[in-house]
Amino acid sequence: MITIKDVEYSLIHDSQTLTILKGVNLQVSAGQVVSLVGPSGSGKSTLLALIAGVEAATGGMVRVNGYDFNGRSADDLARFRRRNIGIVFQDFHLVSTLTALENVALPLTLAGTKNASQQAEEMLERVGLSHRLSHRPRELSGGEKQRVAIARAFVTRPGLILADEPTGNLDQDTSQRIMDLLFDMVQRWKTTFFLVTHDNELVGRMDRQFRLSQGGVVQEIEGGDR
Amino acid sequence: MSSLPWRVTLSLAWQGVWADRANILFFVSALFLVVATLTGVVATASFLQKTVDLEARALLGADLRLQASYPFEAFIESQVVAPGRRIDRGVEFSAMARTPDTQETLLVEVRGVSAHYPLRGTVALSLGGTLAAALADGGIVVEKNLLLRMGLQRGDKLLLGKGIFTIRDTLEKESDQVTRFFSLGPRVMIGLPEVAGTQLIQKGSRVKQIAWVNLAEGEALAGVAEQLKERAQTAGIRLLTPSESQSSVRRFMRRFGVFLGLTGLLTLLLSGLGMGGAMGVHIQENRDKIATLKCLGADSGSIMALYGWQTVIITLPAAFLGALVGLILPWGLLSLLAGLFPPSLTYTPSPLLGLVGVGAGLFFALIFSLGPLLQTRKISPALLFSRREGGGTFSDKALWLTVAAVTLIPALWVARLMGEGRLGWMFVGALLLSLLIVWTFSLLSMALLKRLQPAQVAGQLALAGLCRSGGGTVLVSLGLGLGLVFTLFFLSRNLDNQILNRLPDKVPSFFFIDIQPHQVEPFKKVVSPFATEDQSVRLTPVIRGRLTALNGQKMTQHLMNKVEEEGASNHGHSHRWMFTREYVLTASATLPPGNQLVEGRWWQENELEAGLQGISMESELARGLGVKVGDTVTFDIQGIPITAPLINLRAVRWRDMGLNFFVVFSPAVLSGAPLTYLATVATPPEAEEALFSAVTEQFTNISAIASRKVMLSISQLLLQLAQVVRILGGVAVVSGLLVLAVHVAASRRRRAKESAVCRLQGATRGEMLQVVLIEFALMGLIASVAGLLVSHLLSAVVVVGVMDDQWQGLPLWSFLAVTAGVGLVVMTGLAGAYRELGRPVMAVLLERES
């Protein structure tokens, strides 16, 4: 599902090259549930952005579901993303001007699905928000916003779900419920799930676990299998 | 291509507009200003132009018009009469009209016409009858305001010289009414055969003989005009064709139009900066939304379409409203300039122009938004992962370049198309110079401020805020806007101070014209008791004539073109009027008072005794004609060629509004000519009426022009024009303030965060207010001083360079202007920033995305 080979990512800052990721190799099979842990600033979010196709690697190869990202334009990758990848953010990133229903319907609309609104409504019902369809993000609690974001990520039934510390802004109870929801959805649709997290308690629920060190090197943590 | 269905795109676009409505309001306001100003300016200019163009032949009263200061029947018979052509004669002169009891007198412009008048166009009378019928049997037709001013009505008698006439009707519409700007008095039409009975046309009287000519079927106007022109010129006759009829009126209207247009373009320039900036801020505010959409799979086309539609949604209502206001503007302008244009001018708004205005608004909105819209492509969805900058900041330089290209290039093109390329270049040059001054001053000031290290935190934060990116654009925009308003203000203050305030001293109360030689002594006796002092009565012999040859070379089209080409290469503007105009000529033994000899020498006593034949010419005229001291010049005076050498050149201060002449002969040249006298008399305003009555009662042929009153009414018109100009300048300042408001909006988040952090550390709201006050006061000070520098330079160039007058710096007004500028900027800035300072600290610090 995900193949990352000799990937490098560096930035030019004040005319100096700043290497964030170096020689990263990673292979995740379809349907696997994996997590990526590591200290702050180690490049976890950057690696996630590379897998999402929103950043381009400065070296190496990124391939998702057999689709090689190398040489693809930003628009090609956007079109690929709309059918194949769902993303859940720490900061939710809902469109503030749209209702919960419209937010969830948006990826379907982009993908040209005809009954987008109906599917979005079913998905919101599934995450327990059937009573919040016409509410805008500012009228929702943090947990509710994240449920909408999860519904949006899953609504196109993508093969891969990426989640960037999805509970980082939530209290413990809400975090627990959100993670349960996520795992439930992943299991229901046999989706590949790539989670960036600090939460070591989630280790037990993962198929595999990777650690990213400050030097930008990824190592698989043995014994991570369920 | 957009991958979003258009309904979803429109819905998203509209929701985006509503969510960022405060910032969108700046964009919409700037656009409204642009569309209203440009539509209004084009509507006014095209209305004035069309009025003149449509009635070109009617204005002339025929296909061709010939006119001279002497009867030219022989010329008509030999050169003009041809089978199929129709020729009509007439005369024009000024005269004093009196009521039979002589209680009321008024200077009028008399036109003596035949029963066939006019050959082209119409004369409409109030009662609907024909002009021929009204003028039969001692009838006359007058302009309506004559009845009002003299307390008369239809059927009453009116005296013109020795003739007694019956007022049969009033003029409803006369073909050339539109173009009679500074008429000395109301029009009176009388039958041509009746003119002699008035005994007003005497030897040397100031009278215009006219022949109107309609060509035969199939004759080409241009060919006939070309054929006649040179011969007429040689004979001292002026030939007018429809294309050059009322050339001074056309020139005035064209220049007024170009001026309005260029000022409108300045508004466009400043508003363009405001619109581009506002759209840049809007995109910046929407960065996360754009990144989110991209993460969900929206491609660049969808995003561009979304924000493009948003631009269209916000543009259309503003453009419609702007076009509507623009179409109404000419009415306001005509009422503001009520004295300048005749009340018969009626304006009809053109819906097509309104639509063009809307289209132009849409075009400008999209072109100024293009830069920020293209930047959406660079907004990376990755910013949602790492919270780092993800592009989407719009460069000021790109905006300046876009705005400059969109405004300056068309400005030059339009000015060139309208035959005012020089004016266009002058405008662009002045604008670039102003830009350079404001830019340099702002950069230097900011560089200086960066070096300062204030001890107080408030000062440090204020300086940091001012020197942040985008501050430069705001300073330049504000400086330019304020510079324009200050320039207009200082120009009008200088004009007021130096011309209008000097009027009572410099301008005589009356000009009396057509004084016959035998009336000189009796006239002096009548006016002496009224004169304020001995020097206040001046009698000058005058006669009218046309230039026919230079150095023995007849004044051909070729010669005019040649001299003009040389002149154009030297000075860049046309001198054709110098060749074709009718000159008022005089003779004098002494250098006229107030004139200065710049070349050659004035004639001596012994030379005068020896009967010296010589010409003294105004130096600018000599330059335009391409003649120098020693050359010979020939004038046609009442059909007789008079040639004399050019002895000296004089500098004349026309602004003094005294009695000045382009050409002064030595007395011997005009000794045998049928001279009349022109007198100027200065008397206190309260004695003016008595002087007027005394002269007009005793000398029925002498016409009086109330010069002081005319000058006052002209000064009134100048003030009206200045008012229009100030309104346009005010619009430019509002545009500049919009740029400031956009800048404040752009720094909204930064300002709120800074304020929250400082308040968390213990700073009070009052102290944070102090930061904002210092920042905007400094901004206002730099922009106002830069604007003041621009205004002093430009107004000095106009006053000294163009008007040849003394420029005044007006320090008190300068100080007040800067103070007002600072106040305006502080108030605008504070209005935008105040709300951010008041927000609860934690709400700002914990502000999260949705």
Coordinates of N, CA, C and O in Angstrom, one line a residue, chain B residues 76-213:
Chain B
I76 N -16.2 87.6 -51.6 CA -17.3 86.6 -51.8 C -17.6 86.5 -53.3 O -17.8 85.4 -53.8
E77 N -17.8 87.6 -53.9 CA -18.2 87.6 -55.3 C -17.2 86.9 -56.2 O -17.5 86.1 -57.0
S78 N -15.9 87.2 -55.9 CA -14.8 86.6 -56.8 C -14.4 85.2 -56.4 O -14.1 84.4 -57.3
Q79 N -14.5 84.8 -55.1 CA -13.9 83.6 -54.7 C -15.0 82.5 -54.3 O -14.7 81.3 -54.4
V80 N -16.1 83.0 -53.8 CA -17.0 82.1 -53.1 C -18.2 81.8 -54.0 O -18.7 80.6 -54.0
V81 N -18.7 82.8 -54.6 CA -20.0 82.6 -55.4 C -19.7 81.5 -56.5 O -18.8 81.6 -57.2
A82 N -20.6 80.5 -56.5 CA -20.5 79.5 -57.5 C -21.9 78.9 -57.7 O -22.7 78.9 -56.7
P83 N -22.2 78.3 -58.8 CA -23.5 77.7 -59.1 C -23.9 76.7 -58.0 O -23.0 75.8 -57.7
G84 N -25.1 76.8 -57.5 CA -25.5 75.8 -56.5 C -25.2 76.1 -55.1 O -25.7 75.5 -54.1
R85 N -24.3 77.0 -54.8 CA -23.9 77.4 -53.4 C -24.9 78.4 -52.9 O -25.4 79.3 -53.7
R86 N -25.2 78.4 -51.6 CA -26.0 79.4 -51.0 C -25.2 80.2 -50.1 O -24.4 79.7 -49.3
I87 N -25.4 81.5 -50.1 CA -24.5 82.4 -49.3 C -25.5 83.3 -48.5 O -26.4 83.9 -49.1
D88 N -25.2 83.5 -47.3 CA -26.0 84.3 -46.4 C -25.1 85.3 -45.7 O -24.0 84.9 -45.3
R89 N -25.5 86.5 -45.5 CA -24.6 87.5 -44.8 C -25.2 87.8 -43.4 O -26.4 87.7 -43.2
G90 N -24.2 88.3 -42.6 CA -24.6 88.8 -41.3 C -23.6 89.6 -40.6 O -22.4 89.7 -41.1
V91 N -23.9 90.2 -39.5 CA -22.9 90.9 -38.7 C -23.0 90.6 -37.2 O -24.1 90.2 -36.8
E92 N -22.0 90.8 -36.5 CA -22.0 90.6 -35.0 C -21.3 91.7 -34.4 O -20.2 92.1 -34.8
F93 N -21.8 92.3 -33.4 CA -21.1 93.3 -32.6 C -21.8 93.5 -31.2 O -22.9 93.0 -30.9
S94 N -21.0 94.1 -30.3 CA -21.5 94.3 -29.0 C -22.1 95.7 -28.9 O -21.7 96.6 -29.7
A95 N -23.2 95.9 -28.2 CA -23.8 97.2 -28.1 C -24.5 97.3 -26.7 O -24.7 96.3 -26.0
M96 N -24.8 98.6 -26.4 CA -25.6 98.8 -25.2 C -27.1 98.8 -25.5 O -27.5 99.6 -26.4
A97 N -27.8 98.0 -24.9 CA -29.3 98.0 -25.1 C -29.9 98.9 -24.0 O -29.5 98.8 -22.9
R98 N -30.9 99.6 -24.4 CA -31.5 100.5 -23.4 C -33.0 100.4 -23.5 O -33.6 100.1 -24.5
T99 N -33.7 100.6 -22.3 CA -35.1 100.7 -22.4 C -35.5 102.1 -22.8 O -34.6 103.0 -22.7
P100 N -36.7 102.3 -23.4 CA -37.0 103.7 -23.9 C -36.9 104.8 -22.9 O -36.5 105.9 -23.2
D101 N -37.1 104.5 -21.6 CA -37.0 105.6 -20.6 C -35.5 105.7 -20.2 O -35.2 106.4 -19.2
T102 N -34.6 104.9 -20.8 CA -33.2 104.8 -20.5 C -32.9 104.5 -19.0 O -31.7 104.8 -18.6
Q103 N -33.8 104.0 -18.3 CA -33.5 103.6 -16.9 C -32.6 102.4 -16.8 O -31.8 102.3 -16.0
E104 N -32.8 101.4 -17.8 CA -32.1 100.2 -17.7 C -31.2 100.1 -19.0 O -31.6 100.4 -20.1
T105 N -29.9 99.8 -18.8 CA -29.0 99.6 -19.9 C -28.3 98.3 -19.7 O -28.0 97.9 -18.5
L106 N -27.9 97.6 -20.8 CA -27.3 96.3 -20.6 C -26.4 96.1 -21.9 O -26.9 96.4 -23.0
L107 N -25.2 95.6 -21.7 CA -24.4 95.2 -22.8 C -24.9 93.9 -23.4 O -25.1 93.0 -22.7
V108 N -25.2 94.0 -24.7 CA -25.7 92.8 -25.4 C -24.8 92.4 -26.6 O -24.0 93.3 -27.1
E109 N -24.9 91.2 -27.1 CA -24.2 90.8 -28.3 C -25.3 90.7 -29.4 O -26.2 89.9 -29.4
V110 N -25.1 91.6 -30.3 CA -26.1 91.7 -31.4 C -25.7 90.9 -32.6 O -24.5 90.9 -33.0
R111 N -26.6 90.1 -33.2 CA -26.3 89.4 -34.4 C -27.4 89.8 -35.4 O -28.6 89.6 -35.2
G112 N -26.9 90.5 -36.5 CA -27.8 90.9 -37.6 C -27.9 89.8 -38.6 O -26.8 89.4 -39.1
V113 N -29.1 89.3 -38.9 CA -29.2 88.2 -39.8 C -30.3 88.4 -40.8 O -31.2 89.2 -40.7
S114 N -30.1 87.6 -41.9 CA -31.2 87.8 -43.0 C -32.3 86.8 -42.7 O -32.3 86.1 -41.7
A115 N -33.3 86.8 -43.6 CA -34.5 86.0 -43.4 C -34.1 84.5 -43.6 O -34.9 83.6 -43.2
H116 N -32.9 84.2 -44.2 CA -32.6 82.8 -44.5 C -31.8 82.1 -43.3 O -31.5 81.0 -43.4
Y117 N -31.5 82.9 -42.3 CA -30.6 82.4 -41.3 C -31.4 81.4 -40.4 O -32.5 81.6 -40.1
P118 N -30.8 80.3 -39.9 CA -29.4 79.9 -40.3 C -29.5 78.9 -41.5 O -30.6 78.3 -41.7
L119 N -28.4 78.8 -42.3 CA -28.4 77.8 -43.4 C -28.4 76.4 -42.9 O -28.9 75.5 -43.6
R120 N -27.8 76.2 -41.8 CA -27.8 74.8 -41.2 C -28.2 75.0 -39.7 O -27.9 76.0 -39.1
G121 N -28.9 74.0 -39.2 CA -29.3 74.1 -37.8 C -30.6 74.9 -37.7 O -31.2 75.3 -38.7
T122 N -31.1 75.1 -36.5 CA -32.4 75.8 -36.3 C -32.3 76.8 -35.2 O -31.4 76.7 -34.4
V123 N -33.2 77.8 -35.3 CA -33.4 78.7 -34.2 C -34.8 78.5 -33.7 O -35.7 78.7 -34.5
A124 N -34.9 78.1 -32.5 CA -36.3 77.8 -32.0 C -36.7 79.0 -31.1 O -35.9 79.5 -30.3
L125 N -37.9 79.5 -31.3 CA -38.4 80.6 -30.5 C -39.4 80.1 -29.5 O -40.1 79.1 -29.8
S126 N -39.6 80.8 -28.5 CA -40.5 80.3 -27.4 C -41.9 80.2 -27.9 O -42.6 79.2 -27.5
L127 N -42.4 81.1 -28.7 CA -43.8 81.0 -29.1 C -44.0 80.1 -30.4 O -45.1 80.0 -30.9
G128 N -42.9 79.7 -30.9 CA -42.9 78.7 -32.0 C -42.9 79.2 -33.4 O -43.0 78.5 -34.3
G129 N -43.0 80.6 -33.5 CA -43.0 81.2 -34.9 C -41.6 81.1 -35.5 O -40.7 80.5 -35.0
T130 N -41.6 81.6 -36.8 CA -40.3 81.6 -37.5 C -39.5 82.8 -37.1 O -40.1 83.9 -36.8
L131 N -38.2 82.7 -37.3 CA -37.3 83.8 -37.0 C -37.5 85.0 -38.0 O -37.6 86.2 -37.6
A132 N -37.7 84.7 -39.2 CA -38.0 85.7 -40.3 C -39.2 86.5 -39.9 O -39.2 87.8 -40.0
A133 N -40.2 85.8 -39.5 CA -41.5 86.6 -39.2 C -41.3 87.5 -37.9 O -41.7 88.6 -37.9
A134 N -40.5 87.0 -37.0 CA -40.3 87.7 -35.7 C -39.4 89.0 -36.0 O -39.6 90.0 -35.3
L135 N -38.5 88.8 -37.0 CA -37.6 90.0 -37.2 C -38.2 91.0 -38.2 O -37.6 92.1 -38.4
A136 N -39.3 90.7 -38.8 CA -39.9 91.6 -39.8 C -40.4 92.9 -39.1 O -40.8 92.8 -37.9
D137 N -40.4 94.0 -39.8 CA -41.0 95.2 -39.3 C -40.5 95.7 -38.0 O -41.3 95.9 -37.0
G138 N -39.1 95.7 -37.8 CA -38.6 96.3 -36.6 C -38.7 95.4 -35.4 O -38.6 95.8 -34.2
G139 N -38.9 94.1 -35.7 CA -38.9 93.1 -34.5 C -37.5 92.6 -34.2 O -36.6 92.6 -35.0
I140 N -37.4 92.2 -32.9 CA -36.1 91.6 -32.5 C -36.5 90.4 -31.6 O -37.6 90.3 -31.1
V141 N -35.5 89.5 -31.5 CA -35.6 88.3 -30.7 C -34.5 88.4 -29.7 O -33.3 88.7 -30.1
V142 N -34.7 88.1 -28.4 CA -33.7 88.2 -27.4 C -33.6 87.0 -26.6 O -34.5 86.2 -26.5
E143 N -32.4 86.8 -25.9 CA -32.3 85.7 -25.0 C -33.1 86.0 -23.8 O -33.3 87.2 -23.4
K144 N -33.6 84.9 -23.2 CA -34.6 85.1 -22.1 C -34.0 86.0 -20.9 O -34.7 86.8 -20.3
N145 N -32.8 85.8 -20.6 CA -32.3 86.5 -19.4 C -32.2 88.0 -19.6 O -32.1 88.7 -18.7
L146 N -32.3 88.5 -20.9 CA -32.3 89.9 -21.1 C -33.6 90.5 -20.5 O -33.6 91.5 -19.8
L147 N -34.7 89.7 -20.7 CA -36.0 90.2 -20.2 C -35.9 90.3 -18.7 O -36.3 91.3 -18.1
L148 N -35.3 89.3 -18.1 CA -35.2 89.2 -16.6 C -34.4 90.4 -16.1 O -34.7 91.1 -15.2
R149 N -33.2 90.6 -16.8 CA -32.3 91.6 -16.3 C -32.7 93.0 -16.5 O -32.3 93.9 -15.7
M150 N -33.5 93.2 -17.5 CA -34.0 94.6 -17.8 C -35.4 94.8 -17.4 O -36.0 95.9 -17.6
G151 N -36.1 93.8 -16.8 CA -37.5 94.0 -16.4 C -38.4 94.2 -17.5 O -39.3 95.0 -17.4
L152 N -38.2 93.5 -18.7 CA -39.0 93.7 -19.8 C -39.8 92.4 -20.1 O -39.6 91.4 -19.5
Q153 N -40.8 92.6 -21.1 CA -41.5 91.4 -21.5 C -41.8 91.5 -23.0 O -41.5 92.5 -23.6
R154 N -42.3 90.4 -23.6 CA -42.5 90.4 -25.0 C -43.5 91.6 -25.4 O -44.4 91.9 -24.6
G155 N -43.2 92.2 -26.5 CA -44.0 93.4 -26.9 C -43.4 94.7 -26.5 O -43.8 95.8 -27.0
D156 N -42.5 94.7 -25.5 CA -41.9 95.9 -25.0 C -40.9 96.4 -26.1 O -40.4 95.7 -26.9
K157 N -40.5 97.7 -25.9 CA -39.6 98.3 -26.9 C -38.2 98.2 -26.3 O -38.0 98.3 -25.1
L158 N -37.2 98.2 -27.2 CA -35.8 98.2 -26.8 C -35.0 99.0 -27.7 O -35.2 99.0 -28.9
L159 N -34.1 99.9 -27.2 CA -33.3 100.7 -28.0 C -31.9 100.2 -28.2 O -31.3 99.7 -27.2
L160 N -31.5 100.1 -29.5 CA -30.1 99.8 -29.8 C -29.5 100.9 -30.6 O -30.0 101.2 -31.7
G161 N -28.6 101.7 -30.0 CA -28.1 102.9 -30.7 C -29.3 103.8 -31.0 O -30.1 104.1 -30.1
K162 N -29.5 104.2 -32.3 CA -30.6 105.1 -32.7 C -31.8 104.3 -33.0 O -32.8 104.9 -33.4
G163 N -31.8 103.0 -33.0 CA -32.9 102.2 -33.5 C -33.8 101.8 -32.4 O -33.4 101.5 -31.3
I164 N -35.2 101.9 -32.6 CA -36.1 101.4 -31.6 C -36.8 100.1 -32.2 O -37.2 100.1 -33.3
F165 N -36.7 99.1 -31.3 CA -37.2 97.7 -31.8 C -38.3 97.2 -30.8 O -38.3 97.6 -29.7
T166 N -39.0 96.3 -31.4 CA -40.1 95.6 -30.5 C -39.6 94.2 -30.3 O -39.2 93.5 -31.2
I167 N -39.6 93.8 -29.0 CA -39.2 92.4 -28.6 C -40.4 91.5 -29.0 O -41.4 91.5 -28.3
R168 N -40.2 90.7 -30.0 CA -41.3 89.8 -30.5 C -41.3 88.5 -29.8 O -42.3 87.9 -29.6
D169 N -40.1 88.0 -29.5 CA -40.1 86.7 -28.9 C -38.7 86.4 -28.2 O -37.8 87.3 -28.3
T170 N -38.6 85.3 -27.5 CA -37.3 85.0 -26.9 C -36.7 83.7 -27.6 O -37.5 82.9 -28.1
L171 N -35.4 83.6 -27.5 CA -34.7 82.5 -28.1 C -34.9 81.3 -27.2 O -34.5 81.3 -26.0
E172 N -35.4 80.2 -27.7 CA -35.6 79.0 -27.0 C -34.3 78.2 -27.2 O -33.7 77.7 -26.2
K173 N -33.8 78.1 -28.4 CA -32.6 77.4 -28.7 C -31.9 77.9 -29.9 O -32.6 78.1 -31.0
E174 N -30.7 78.3 -29.8 CA -29.9 78.7 -30.9 C -28.8 77.8 -31.1 O -28.2 77.2 -30.2
S175 N -28.4 77.5 -32.4 CA -27.5 76.5 -32.7 C -26.2 76.6 -31.9 O -25.6 75.6 -31.4
D176 N -25.6 77.8 -31.8 CA -24.3 77.9 -31.2 C -24.4 78.3 -29.7 O -23.4 78.7 -29.1
Q177 N -25.6 78.2 -29.2 CA -25.8 78.6 -27.8 C -24.8 77.8 -26.8 O -24.3 78.4 -25.9
V178 N -24.7 76.5 -27.1 CA -23.9 75.6 -26.3 C -22.5 76.1 -26.0 O -21.9 75.9 -24.9
T179 N -21.9 76.8 -27.0 CA -20.5 77.1 -26.9 C -20.2 78.5 -26.5 O -19.1 78.9 -26.5
R180 N -21.3 79.2 -26.1 CA -21.0 80.6 -25.7 C -20.7 80.7 -24.2 O -21.5 81.0 -23.4
F181 N -19.4 80.4 -23.9 CA -19.0 80.3 -22.5 C -19.0 81.6 -21.8 O -19.9 81.9 -21.0
F182 N -18.0 82.4 -22.2 CA -17.9 83.7 -21.4 C -18.5 84.8 -22.2 O -17.8 85.8 -22.6
S183 N -19.8 84.7 -22.5 CA -20.4 85.8 -23.3 C -20.5 87.0 -22.5 O -20.7 87.0 -21.3
L184 N -20.3 88.2 -23.1 CA -20.3 89.4 -22.4 C -21.7 89.9 -22.0 O -21.9 90.7 -21.1
G185 N -22.7 89.4 -22.8 CA -24.0 89.8 -22.5 C -25.0 88.9 -23.3 O -24.6 88.1 -24.1
P186 N -26.3 89.1 -23.1 CA -27.3 88.2 -23.8 C -27.3 88.5 -25.3 O -27.0 89.6 -25.7
R187 N -27.7 87.5 -26.0 CA -27.8 87.6 -27.5 C -29.1 88.4 -27.9 O -30.2 88.2 -27.3
V188 N -28.9 89.3 -28.9 CA -30.1 89.9 -29.5 C -30.0 89.7 -31.0 O -29.0 90.0 -31.6
M189 N -31.1 89.2 -31.6 CA -31.1 89.0 -33.1 C -31.9 90.1 -33.7 O -33.1 90.3 -33.3
I190 N -31.3 90.7 -34.7 CA -32.1 91.7 -35.4 C -32.0 91.5 -36.9 O -31.1 90.8 -37.4
G191 N -32.9 92.0 -37.7 CA -32.9 91.8 -39.1 C -31.7 92.6 -39.7 O -31.4 93.7 -39.3
L192 N -31.0 92.0 -40.7 CA -29.8 92.6 -41.2 C -30.1 94.0 -41.8 O -29.3 95.0 -41.5
P193 N -31.2 94.2 -42.5 CA -31.5 95.6 -43.0 C -31.7 96.6 -41.9 O -31.5 97.8 -42.2
E194 N -32.0 96.2 -40.7 CA -32.2 97.1 -39.6 C -31.0 97.6 -38.9 O -31.0 98.6 -38.2
V195 N -29.8 96.9 -39.2 CA -28.6 97.2 -38.5 C -28.2 98.7 -38.8 O -27.8 99.4 -37.9
A196 N -28.3 99.1 -40.0 CA -27.8 100.5 -40.4 C -28.5 101.5 -39.6 O -27.9 102.5 -39.2
G197 N -29.8 101.3 -39.3 CA -30.7 102.3 -38.6 C -30.2 102.5 -37.2 O -30.5 103.5 -36.5
T198 N -29.4 101.5 -36.6 CA -28.9 101.7 -35.2 C -27.8 102.7 -35.2 O -27.5 103.3 -34.1
Q199 N -27.2 102.9 -36.3 CA -26.0 103.8 -36.4 C -24.8 103.4 -35.5 O -24.0 104.2 -35.0
L200 N -24.9 102.1 -35.1 CA -23.8 101.6 -34.2 C -22.6 101.2 -34.9 O -21.5 101.1 -34.3
I201 N -22.7 100.9 -36.2 CA -21.5 100.5 -37.0 C -20.9 101.7 -37.6 O -21.5 102.2 -38.6
Q202 N -19.9 102.2 -37.0 CA -19.2 103.4 -37.6 C -17.8 103.0 -38.0 O -17.4 101.9 -37.8
K203 N -17.1 104.0 -38.5 CA -15.8 103.8 -39.0 C -14.9 103.2 -37.8 O -14.8 103.8 -36.7
G204 N -14.3 102.1 -38.0 CA -13.4 101.5 -37.0 C -14.1 100.8 -35.9 O -13.5 100.3 -35.0
S205 N -15.5 100.7 -36.0 CA -16.2 100.0 -34.9 C -15.8 98.5 -34.8 O -15.5 97.9 -35.9
R206 N -15.9 97.9 -33.6 CA -15.5 96.5 -33.5 C -16.7 95.7 -33.9 O -17.7 95.5 -33.2
V207 N -16.7 95.3 -35.2 CA -17.8 94.5 -35.7 C -17.3 93.3 -36.5 O -16.2 93.4 -37.1
K208 N -18.0 92.2 -36.4 CA -17.6 91.0 -37.2 C -18.5 90.9 -38.4 O -19.7 90.7 -38.2
Q209 N -18.0 90.9 -39.6 CA -18.7 90.7 -40.8 C -18.7 89.2 -41.1 O -17.6 88.6 -41.0
I210 N -19.9 88.6 -41.3 CA -19.9 87.1 -41.5 C -20.6 86.8 -42.8 O -21.5 87.4 -43.3
A211 N -20.0 85.7 -43.5 CA -20.7 85.1 -44.6 C -20.9 83.6 -44.3 O -19.9 83.0 -44.0
W212 N -22.1 83.1 -44.3 CA -22.3 81.7 -44.2 C -22.5 81.1 -45.5 O -23.2 81.7 -46.4
V213 N -21.9 79.9 -45.8 CA -21.9 79.3 -47.1 C -22.4 77.9 -47.0 O -21.8 77.1 -46.3

